[in-house]
Short mmCIF file of C-alpha atoms in Angstrom, two decimals:
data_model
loop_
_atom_site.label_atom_id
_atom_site.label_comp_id
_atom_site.label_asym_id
_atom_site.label_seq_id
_atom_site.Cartn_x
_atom_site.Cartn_y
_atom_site.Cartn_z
CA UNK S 16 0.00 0.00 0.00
CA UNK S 17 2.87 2.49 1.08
CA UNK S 18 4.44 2.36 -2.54
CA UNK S 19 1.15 2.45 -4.37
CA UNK S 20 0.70 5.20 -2.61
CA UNK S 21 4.05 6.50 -3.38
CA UNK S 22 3.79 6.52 -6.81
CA UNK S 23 0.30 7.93 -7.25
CA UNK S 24 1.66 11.32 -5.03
CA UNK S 25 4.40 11.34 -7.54
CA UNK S 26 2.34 10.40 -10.97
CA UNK S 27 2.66 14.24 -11.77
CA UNK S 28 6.27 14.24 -11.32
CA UNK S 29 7.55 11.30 -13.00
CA UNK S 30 4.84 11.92 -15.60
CA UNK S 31 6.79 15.59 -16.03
CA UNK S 32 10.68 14.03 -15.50
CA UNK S 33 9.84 11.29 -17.46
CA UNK S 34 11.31 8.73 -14.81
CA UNK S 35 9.50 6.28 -12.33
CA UNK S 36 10.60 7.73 -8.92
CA UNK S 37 10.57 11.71 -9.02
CA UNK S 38 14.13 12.52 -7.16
CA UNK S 39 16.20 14.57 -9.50
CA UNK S 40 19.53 15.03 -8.90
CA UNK S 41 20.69 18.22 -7.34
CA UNK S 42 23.40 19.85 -9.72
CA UNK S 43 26.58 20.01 -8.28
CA UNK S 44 29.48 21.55 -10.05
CA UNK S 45 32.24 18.58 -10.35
CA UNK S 46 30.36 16.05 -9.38
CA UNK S 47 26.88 16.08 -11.33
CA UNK S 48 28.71 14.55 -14.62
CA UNK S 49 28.42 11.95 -16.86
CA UNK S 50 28.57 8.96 -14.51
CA UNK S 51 26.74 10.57 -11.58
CA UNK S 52 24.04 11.77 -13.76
CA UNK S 53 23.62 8.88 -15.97
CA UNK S 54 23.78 6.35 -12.61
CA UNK S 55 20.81 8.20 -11.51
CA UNK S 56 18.26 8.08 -14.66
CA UNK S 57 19.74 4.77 -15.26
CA UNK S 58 18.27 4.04 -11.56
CA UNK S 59 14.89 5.33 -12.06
CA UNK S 60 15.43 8.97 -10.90
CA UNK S 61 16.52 12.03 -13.18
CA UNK S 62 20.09 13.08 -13.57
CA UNK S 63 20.68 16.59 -14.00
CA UNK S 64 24.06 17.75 -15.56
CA UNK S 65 25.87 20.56 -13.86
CA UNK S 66 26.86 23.28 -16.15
CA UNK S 67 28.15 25.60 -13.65
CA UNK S 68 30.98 27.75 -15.75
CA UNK S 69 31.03 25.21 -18.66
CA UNK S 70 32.09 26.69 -21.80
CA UNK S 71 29.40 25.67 -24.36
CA UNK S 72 31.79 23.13 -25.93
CA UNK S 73 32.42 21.21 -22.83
CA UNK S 74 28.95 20.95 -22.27
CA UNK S 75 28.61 19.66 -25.80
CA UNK S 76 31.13 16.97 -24.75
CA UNK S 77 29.45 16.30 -21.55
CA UNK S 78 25.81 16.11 -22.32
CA UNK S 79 27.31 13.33 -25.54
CA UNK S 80 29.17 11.50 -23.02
CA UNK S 81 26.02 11.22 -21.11
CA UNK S 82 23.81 9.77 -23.66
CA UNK S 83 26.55 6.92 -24.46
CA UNK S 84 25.81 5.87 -20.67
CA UNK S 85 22.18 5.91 -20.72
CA UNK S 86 18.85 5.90 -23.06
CA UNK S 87 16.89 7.49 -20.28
CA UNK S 88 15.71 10.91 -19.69
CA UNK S 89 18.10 13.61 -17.76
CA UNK S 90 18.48 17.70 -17.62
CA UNK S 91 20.84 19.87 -17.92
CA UNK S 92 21.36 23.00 -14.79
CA UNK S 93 22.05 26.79 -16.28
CA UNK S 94 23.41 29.34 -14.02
CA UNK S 95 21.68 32.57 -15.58
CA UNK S 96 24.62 34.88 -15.01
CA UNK S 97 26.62 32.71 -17.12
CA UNK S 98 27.83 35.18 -19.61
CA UNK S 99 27.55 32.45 -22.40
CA UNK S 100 23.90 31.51 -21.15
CA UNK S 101 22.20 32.09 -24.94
CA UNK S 102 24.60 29.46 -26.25
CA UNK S 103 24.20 26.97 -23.82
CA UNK S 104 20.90 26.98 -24.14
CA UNK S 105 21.89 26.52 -28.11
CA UNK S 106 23.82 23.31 -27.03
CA UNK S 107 21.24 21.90 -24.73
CA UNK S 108 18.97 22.22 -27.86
CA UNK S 109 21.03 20.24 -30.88
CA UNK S 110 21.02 17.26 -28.40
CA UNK S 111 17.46 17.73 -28.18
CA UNK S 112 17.94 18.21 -24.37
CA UNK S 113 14.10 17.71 -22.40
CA UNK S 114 14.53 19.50 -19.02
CA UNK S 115 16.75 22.68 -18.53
CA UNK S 116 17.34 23.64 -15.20
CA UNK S 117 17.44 27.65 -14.64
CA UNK S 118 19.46 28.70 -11.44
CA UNK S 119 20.77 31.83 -9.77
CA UNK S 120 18.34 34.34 -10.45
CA UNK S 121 15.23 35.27 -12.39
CA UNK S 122 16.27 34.07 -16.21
CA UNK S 123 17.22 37.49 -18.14
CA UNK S 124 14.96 38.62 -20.99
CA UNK S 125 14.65 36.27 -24.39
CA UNK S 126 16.28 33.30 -22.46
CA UNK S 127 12.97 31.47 -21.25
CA UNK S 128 11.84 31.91 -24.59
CA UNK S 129 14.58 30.59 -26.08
CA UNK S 130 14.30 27.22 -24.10
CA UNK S 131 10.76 27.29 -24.96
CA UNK S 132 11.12 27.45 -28.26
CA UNK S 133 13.92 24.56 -28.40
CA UNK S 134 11.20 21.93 -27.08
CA UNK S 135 12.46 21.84 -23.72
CA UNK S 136 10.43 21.87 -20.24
CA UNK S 137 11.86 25.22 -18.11
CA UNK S 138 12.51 24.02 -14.61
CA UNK S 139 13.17 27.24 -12.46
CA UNK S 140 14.10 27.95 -8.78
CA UNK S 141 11.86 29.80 -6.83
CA UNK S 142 12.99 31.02 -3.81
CA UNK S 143 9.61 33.14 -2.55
CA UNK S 144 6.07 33.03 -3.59
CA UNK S 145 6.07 35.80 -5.57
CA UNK S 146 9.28 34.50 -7.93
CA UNK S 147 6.97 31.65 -8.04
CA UNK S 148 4.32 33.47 -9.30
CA UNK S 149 6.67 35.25 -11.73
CA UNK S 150 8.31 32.49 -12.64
CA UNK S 151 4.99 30.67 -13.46
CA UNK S 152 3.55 34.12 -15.52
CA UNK S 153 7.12 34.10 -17.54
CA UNK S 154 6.29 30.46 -18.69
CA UNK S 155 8.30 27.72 -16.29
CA UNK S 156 6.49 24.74 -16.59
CA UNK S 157 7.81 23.29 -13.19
CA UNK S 158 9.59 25.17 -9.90
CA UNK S 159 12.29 23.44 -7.40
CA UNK S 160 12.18 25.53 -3.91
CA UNK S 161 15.12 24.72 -1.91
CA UNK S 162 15.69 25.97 1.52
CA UNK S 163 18.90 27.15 3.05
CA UNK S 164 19.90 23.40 4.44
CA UNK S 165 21.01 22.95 1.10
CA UNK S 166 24.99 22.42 0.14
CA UNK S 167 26.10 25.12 -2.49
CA UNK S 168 24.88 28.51 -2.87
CA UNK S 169 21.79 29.16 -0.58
CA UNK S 170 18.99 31.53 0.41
CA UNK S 171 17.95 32.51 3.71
CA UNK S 172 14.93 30.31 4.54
CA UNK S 173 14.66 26.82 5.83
CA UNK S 174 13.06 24.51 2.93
CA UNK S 175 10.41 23.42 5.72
CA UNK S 176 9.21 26.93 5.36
CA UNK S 177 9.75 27.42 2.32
CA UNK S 178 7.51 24.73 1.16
CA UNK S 179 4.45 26.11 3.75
CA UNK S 180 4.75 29.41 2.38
CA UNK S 181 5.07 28.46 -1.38
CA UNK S 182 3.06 25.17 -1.65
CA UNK S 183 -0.36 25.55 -1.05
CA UNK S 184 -0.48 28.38 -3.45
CA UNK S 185 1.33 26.90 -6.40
CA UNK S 186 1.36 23.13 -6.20
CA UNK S 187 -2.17 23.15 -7.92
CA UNK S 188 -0.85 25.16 -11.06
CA UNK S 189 2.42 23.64 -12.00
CA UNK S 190 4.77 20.32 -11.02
CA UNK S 191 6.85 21.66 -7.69
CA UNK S 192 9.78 19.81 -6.09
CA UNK S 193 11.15 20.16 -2.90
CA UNK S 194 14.92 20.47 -2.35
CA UNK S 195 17.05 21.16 1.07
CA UNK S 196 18.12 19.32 3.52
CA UNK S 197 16.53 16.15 2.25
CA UNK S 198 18.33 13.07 3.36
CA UNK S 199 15.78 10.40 4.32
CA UNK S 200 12.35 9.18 2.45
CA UNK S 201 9.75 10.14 5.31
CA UNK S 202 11.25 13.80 4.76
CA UNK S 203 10.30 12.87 0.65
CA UNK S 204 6.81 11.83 2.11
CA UNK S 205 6.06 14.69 3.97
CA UNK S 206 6.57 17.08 1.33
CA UNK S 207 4.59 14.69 -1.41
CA UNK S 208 1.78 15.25 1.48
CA UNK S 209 2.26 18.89 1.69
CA UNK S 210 1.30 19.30 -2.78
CA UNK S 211 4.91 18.34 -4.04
CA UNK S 212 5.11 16.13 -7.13
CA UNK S 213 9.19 15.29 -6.12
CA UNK S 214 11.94 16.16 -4.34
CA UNK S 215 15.85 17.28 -5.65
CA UNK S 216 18.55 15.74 -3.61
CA UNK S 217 22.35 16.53 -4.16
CA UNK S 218 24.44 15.66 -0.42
CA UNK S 219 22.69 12.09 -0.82
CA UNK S 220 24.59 11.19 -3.97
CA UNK S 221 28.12 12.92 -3.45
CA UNK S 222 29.32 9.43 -1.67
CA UNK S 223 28.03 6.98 -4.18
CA UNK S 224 30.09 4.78 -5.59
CA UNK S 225 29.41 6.22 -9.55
CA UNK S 226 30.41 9.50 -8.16
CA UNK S 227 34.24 10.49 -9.55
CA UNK S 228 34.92 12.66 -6.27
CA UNK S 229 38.10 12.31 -4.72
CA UNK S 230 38.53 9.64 -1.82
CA UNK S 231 39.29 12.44 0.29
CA UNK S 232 36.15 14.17 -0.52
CA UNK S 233 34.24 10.84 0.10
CA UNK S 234 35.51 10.76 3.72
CA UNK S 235 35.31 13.98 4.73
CA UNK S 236 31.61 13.74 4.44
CA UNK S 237 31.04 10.18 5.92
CA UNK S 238 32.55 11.91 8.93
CA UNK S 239 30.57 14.69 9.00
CA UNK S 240 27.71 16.05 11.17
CA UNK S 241 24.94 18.47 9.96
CA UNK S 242 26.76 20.58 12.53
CA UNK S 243 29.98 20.48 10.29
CA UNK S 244 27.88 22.05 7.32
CA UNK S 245 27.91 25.85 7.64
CA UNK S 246 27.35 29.04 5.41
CA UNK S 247 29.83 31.34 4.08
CA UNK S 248 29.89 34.57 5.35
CA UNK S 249 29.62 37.96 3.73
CA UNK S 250 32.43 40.20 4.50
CA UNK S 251 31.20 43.63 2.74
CA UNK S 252 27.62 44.24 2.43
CA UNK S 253 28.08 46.32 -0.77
CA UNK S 254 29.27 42.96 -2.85
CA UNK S 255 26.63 40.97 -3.21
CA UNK S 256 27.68 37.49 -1.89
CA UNK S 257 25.52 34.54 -2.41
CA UNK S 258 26.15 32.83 1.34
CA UNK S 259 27.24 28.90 0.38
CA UNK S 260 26.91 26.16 2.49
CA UNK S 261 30.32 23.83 2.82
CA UNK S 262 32.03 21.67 5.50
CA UNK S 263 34.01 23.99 8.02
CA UNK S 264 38.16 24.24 6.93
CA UNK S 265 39.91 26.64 5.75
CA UNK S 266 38.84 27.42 2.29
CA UNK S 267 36.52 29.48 4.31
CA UNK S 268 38.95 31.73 5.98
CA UNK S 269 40.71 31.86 2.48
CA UNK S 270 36.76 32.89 0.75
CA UNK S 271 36.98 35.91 3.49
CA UNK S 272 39.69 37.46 2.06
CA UNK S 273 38.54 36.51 -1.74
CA UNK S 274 36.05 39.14 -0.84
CA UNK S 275 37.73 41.53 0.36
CA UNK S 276 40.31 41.28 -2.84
CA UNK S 277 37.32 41.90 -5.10
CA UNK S 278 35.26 44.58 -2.78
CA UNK S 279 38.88 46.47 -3.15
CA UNK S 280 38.77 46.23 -6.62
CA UNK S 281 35.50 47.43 -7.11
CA UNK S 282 36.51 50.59 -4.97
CA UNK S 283 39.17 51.56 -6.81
CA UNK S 284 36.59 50.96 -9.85
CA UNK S 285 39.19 48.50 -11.71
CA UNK S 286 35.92 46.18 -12.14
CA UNK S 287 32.02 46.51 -12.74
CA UNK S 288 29.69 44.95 -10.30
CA UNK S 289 29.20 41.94 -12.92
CA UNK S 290 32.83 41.33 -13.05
CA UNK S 291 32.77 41.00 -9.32
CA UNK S 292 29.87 38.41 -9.10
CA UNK S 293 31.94 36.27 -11.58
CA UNK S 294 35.46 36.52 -9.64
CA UNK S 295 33.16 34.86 -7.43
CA UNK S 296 32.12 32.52 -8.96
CA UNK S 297 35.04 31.49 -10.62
CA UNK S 298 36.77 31.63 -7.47
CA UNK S 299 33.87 28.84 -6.09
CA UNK S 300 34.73 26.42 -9.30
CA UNK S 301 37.80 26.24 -8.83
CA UNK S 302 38.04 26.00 -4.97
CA UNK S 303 35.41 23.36 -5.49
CA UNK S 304 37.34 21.81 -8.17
CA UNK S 305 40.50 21.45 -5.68
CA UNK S 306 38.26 19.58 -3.37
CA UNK S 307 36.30 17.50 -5.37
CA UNK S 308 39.00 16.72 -7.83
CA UNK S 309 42.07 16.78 -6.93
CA UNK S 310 40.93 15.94 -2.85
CA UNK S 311 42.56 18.93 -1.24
CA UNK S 312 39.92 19.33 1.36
CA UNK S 313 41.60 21.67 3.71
CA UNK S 314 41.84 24.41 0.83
CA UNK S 315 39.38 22.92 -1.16
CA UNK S 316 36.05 24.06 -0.69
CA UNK S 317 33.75 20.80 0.85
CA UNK S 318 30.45 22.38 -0.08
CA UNK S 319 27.64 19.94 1.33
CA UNK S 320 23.99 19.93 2.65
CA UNK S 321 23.24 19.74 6.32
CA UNK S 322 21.79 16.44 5.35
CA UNK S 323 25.32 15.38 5.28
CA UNK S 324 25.00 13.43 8.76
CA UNK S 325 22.76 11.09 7.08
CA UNK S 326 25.29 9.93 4.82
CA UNK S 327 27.14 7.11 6.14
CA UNK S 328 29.02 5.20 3.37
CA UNK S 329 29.40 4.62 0.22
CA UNK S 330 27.08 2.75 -2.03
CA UNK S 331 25.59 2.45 -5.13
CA UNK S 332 22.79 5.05 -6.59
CA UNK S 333 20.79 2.75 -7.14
CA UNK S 334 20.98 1.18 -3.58
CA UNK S 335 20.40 5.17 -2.32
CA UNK S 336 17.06 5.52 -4.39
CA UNK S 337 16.12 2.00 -3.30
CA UNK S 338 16.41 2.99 0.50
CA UNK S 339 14.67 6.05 -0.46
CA UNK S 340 11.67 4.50 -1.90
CA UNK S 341 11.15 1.84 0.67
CA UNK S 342 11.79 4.74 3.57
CA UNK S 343 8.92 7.45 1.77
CA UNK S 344 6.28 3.98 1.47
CA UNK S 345 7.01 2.82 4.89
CA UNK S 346 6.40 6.52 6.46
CA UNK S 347 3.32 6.52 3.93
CA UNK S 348 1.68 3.10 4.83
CA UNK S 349 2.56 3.76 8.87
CA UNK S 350 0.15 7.43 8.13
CA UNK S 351 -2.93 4.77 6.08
#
């Protein structure tokens, strides 16, 4: 009864993913590739690439390599400031790409169209109920809310909150999943109760054994408490830092004086405020790169979810979204 039920509170969402359990993978820059991504929508879920600062020819490369590993459906993640965004989009379209993934802002002018118009479903991040409702009058055809528990850049709200606040208002319209802090299936069934179609996890699937991140990466986070999961903080309240949310070392001392480097720069008018977003940026890829990578986790930065605690080995995806499954169905068939 539990699973039955299971699947008919996620019929819109796998009906929208095109997968039979509705957990898409949470895009995370250096680890949401080819064998993470394909592992998952070879599993059942939905693998989403992470573009992150791809140039569009890597992400040509990366979205081919991914169809060589699997025949089933999977999405690619955009950051909108990317200043290459309009030829991304161009790449995700000659595969014939079916979900795009829109992060880090309210997509700028022509872009949603420009999805639209390549056949592709617009999945956007909504952050507040009124970027919901804009996002929804601009022509997304499903939202993801995450809350601030999540690894990676974050907002300022806890996802329980989030989905109260955004939920009941939306979940009627359009497909919604849930994202943040997500480690265990009667958190999935909860939210499938509270109008959610899905959920996106990312922490969940950094230690499993198709992921390509470093050893060191691996057992940093087996070790690791939610505790141990803390946001970045903003040094100069005239640069506009997105906080992120990484394992405590000191890549977070070094992100401090990052900022002040860049708020310096901008003083002395050397850069635009643009410029200084993507120093930032950049700066995150490649400290994440260090960590994930090449397994430098003291200078590295060990960005993870607070849902971290919950992840206590290594195993295969498909084991992970098996747990998952029974977990929501159990929590589901204990409620009748």
């Amino acid at each position: 009864m539990g699973h039955a039920r299971l699947r008919q509170l996620m019929h819109r969402g796998t009906e929208f993913l095109g997968c039979e359990i509705a957990v898409m993978g949470g895009a995370m820059s250096w680890v949401s590739e080819r064998n993470l991504v394909s592992a998952l929508s070879n599993a059942g879920a939905f693998g989403v690439i992470a573009c992150g600062a791809m140039t569009p020819d890597l992400l040509d490369t990366e979205i081919a390599e991914t169809r060589k590993r699997t025949d089933q459906p999977f999405g690619v993640n955009l950051i909108t400031m990317h200043p290459q965004l309009s030829e991304l989009i161009d790449t995700c379209a000659k595969h014939n790409v079916t979900h795009i993934v829109l992060a880090g802002g309210l997509p700028p002018t022509g872009s949603i169209d420009r999805i639209k118009a390549s056949g592709a479903r617009l999945v956007g991040f909504a952050p507040a109920l009124s970027l919901a409702k804009k996002l929804i009058r601009s022509g997304a055809d499903a939202l993801v809310i995450e809350g601030m528990e999540a690894g990676g850049h974050i907002g300022p709200v806890a996802t329980s909150v989030l989905a109260q606040e955004i939920l009941p208002h939306v979940a009627h319209d359009i497909p919604v999943f849930v994202a943040g802090g997500i480690g265990r299936g009667e958190a999935i069934a909860a939210y499938l109760e509270m109008g959610a179609v899905g959920v996106q996890l990312g922490t969940r699937f950094v230690c499993a054994t198709e992921s390509i991140a470093h050893p060191n990466f691996k057992k940093v986070f087996i070790r690791a408490s939610a505790r141990d999961a803390v946001p970045s903080v903003q040094i100069d309240p005239r640069l506009p830092v997105i906080p992120v949310r990484a394992l405590k070392n000191r890549e977070m001392e070094n992100f401090a004086a990052k900022q002040r480097e860049v708020a310096q720069l901008l003083d002395e008018g050397a850069i635009e405020m643009a410029e200084a977003q993507l120093q930032i940026e950049h700066y995150w890829a490649g400290a994440l790169r260090r960590a994930v990578i090449d397994g430098d986790v003291e200078s590295g930065s060990v960005m993870a979810g607070q849902s971290v605690g919950m992840v206590t080995r290594e195993e295969p995806v498909a084991e992970i979204i098996r747990e998952l499954a029974e977990e929501a169905a159990a929590a589901l068939e204990r409620r009748g």
